[in-house]
Coordinates of C-alpha atoms in Angstrom, one line a residue:
E1 CA 0.0 0.0 0.0
T2 CA 1.1 3.5 -0.7
M3 CA 0.5 6.5 1.6
E4 CA -0.5 9.7 0.0
L5 CA 1.0 12.8 1.5
Q6 CA -0.5 16.2 1.0
I7 CA 2.0 19.0 0.3
V8 CA 1.1 22.1 2.2
K9 CA 2.6 25.6 2.2
K10 CA 2.9 25.9 6.0
V11 CA 2.9 23.6 9.0
K12 CA 2.0 24.5 12.6
Y13 CA 4.5 22.9 15.0
L14 CA 4.3 23.6 18.8
G15 CA 2.1 26.6 18.1
I16 CA 4.4 28.2 15.6
W17 CA 3.7 28.4 11.8
L18 CA 6.6 27.2 9.8
R19 CA 7.1 27.7 6.1
S20 CA 9.9 27.0 3.7
K21 CA 11.1 30.6 3.7
T22 CA 12.5 31.9 7.0
I23 CA 11.3 35.5 6.3
S24 CA 7.8 34.3 6.9
L25 CA 8.6 33.5 10.5
K26 CA 7.9 37.2 11.4
D27 CA 4.3 36.5 10.6
N28 CA 4.1 34.6 13.9
Y29 CA 5.0 37.8 15.7
I30 CA 2.4 39.8 13.8
K31 CA -0.3 37.3 14.6
L32 CA 0.7 37.2 18.3
L33 CA 0.5 41.0 18.4
Q34 CA -3.0 40.9 17.0
Q35 CA -4.0 38.3 19.5
I36 CA -2.6 40.3 22.4
E37 CA -4.6 43.4 21.2
K38 CA -7.8 41.3 21.2
D39 CA -7.0 39.8 24.6
L40 CA -6.3 43.1 26.2
E41 CA -9.5 44.6 24.7
I42 CA -11.4 41.9 26.6
W43 CA -9.5 42.4 29.8
N44 CA -9.9 46.2 29.5
K45 CA -13.7 45.9 29.8
M46 CA -13.2 44.6 33.4
Q47 CA -12.7 46.8 36.4
I48 CA -9.1 45.8 37.4
S49 CA -6.8 47.7 39.7
L50 CA -3.3 48.8 38.6
L51 CA -1.8 45.8 40.4
G52 CA -4.3 43.6 38.7
R53 CA -3.5 45.0 35.3
I54 CA 0.2 44.4 35.9
A55 CA -0.5 40.9 37.0
T56 CA -2.6 40.3 33.9
I57 CA 0.4 41.3 31.7
K58 CA 2.8 39.1 33.7
M59 CA 0.6 36.0 33.7
N60 CA -1.2 36.2 30.3
I61 CA 0.8 38.3 27.9
L62 CA 4.5 37.9 28.8
P63 CA 4.5 34.1 28.7
K64 CA 3.2 34.1 25.2
L65 CA 5.8 36.6 24.1
L66 CA 8.7 34.8 25.9
Y67 CA 7.8 31.5 24.2
L68 CA 7.8 33.1 20.8
F69 CA 11.1 35.0 21.5
Q70 CA 12.8 31.8 22.7
T71 CA 11.5 29.6 19.8
I72 CA 12.0 32.1 17.0
P73 CA 15.1 34.1 17.8
I74 CA 15.0 36.6 14.9
L75 CA 15.7 40.3 14.9
L76 CA 12.6 42.4 15.1
N77 CA 12.4 46.1 14.0
K78 CA 12.0 48.8 16.6
A79 CA 8.5 49.7 15.2
F80 CA 7.2 46.3 16.3
L81 CA 8.7 46.6 19.8
K82 CA 7.4 50.2 20.2
K83 CA 3.9 49.1 19.2
L84 CA 4.0 46.2 21.6
D85 CA 5.2 48.6 24.4
K86 CA 2.5 51.1 23.6
I87 CA -0.3 48.5 23.7
I88 CA 0.9 47.1 27.0
M89 CA 1.4 50.6 28.6
Q90 CA -2.0 51.7 27.5
F91 CA -3.6 48.7 29.1
I92 CA -1.7 49.1 32.3
W93 CA -2.6 52.7 32.7
N94 CA -6.1 52.2 31.3
G95 CA -5.5 54.7 28.5
K96 CA -4.6 57.5 31.0
K97 CA -1.3 59.3 31.7
A98 CA 1.3 57.1 33.5
R99 CA 1.6 57.8 37.2
I100 CA 4.9 56.0 37.5
K101 CA 7.9 56.0 35.2
K102 CA 8.2 52.9 33.1
I103 CA 11.6 52.0 34.5
Y104 CA 10.1 51.5 38.0
L105 CA 7.5 49.0 36.7

């Protein structure tokens, strides 16, 4: 008997989309950023204290980012990191002006 294998353009392995071209690995970061934005929109609807918001980032967002950073060690442009920082800081401060400098968080 012969087994028929289907040829696909991409494969999901351990939660990461892999393709034949390594340049497409950055797509994983873009998708994660979109997912983080959606998750934080949901969390933003809840009445959470400042410490609760920081804990939400530490327990829900950072592990996803760290996993991707460790499994796909590619260089990202500053624009991506600035956008990520902006999204996280807006969530922590609930869209208001920061009361504490970022270096102290």
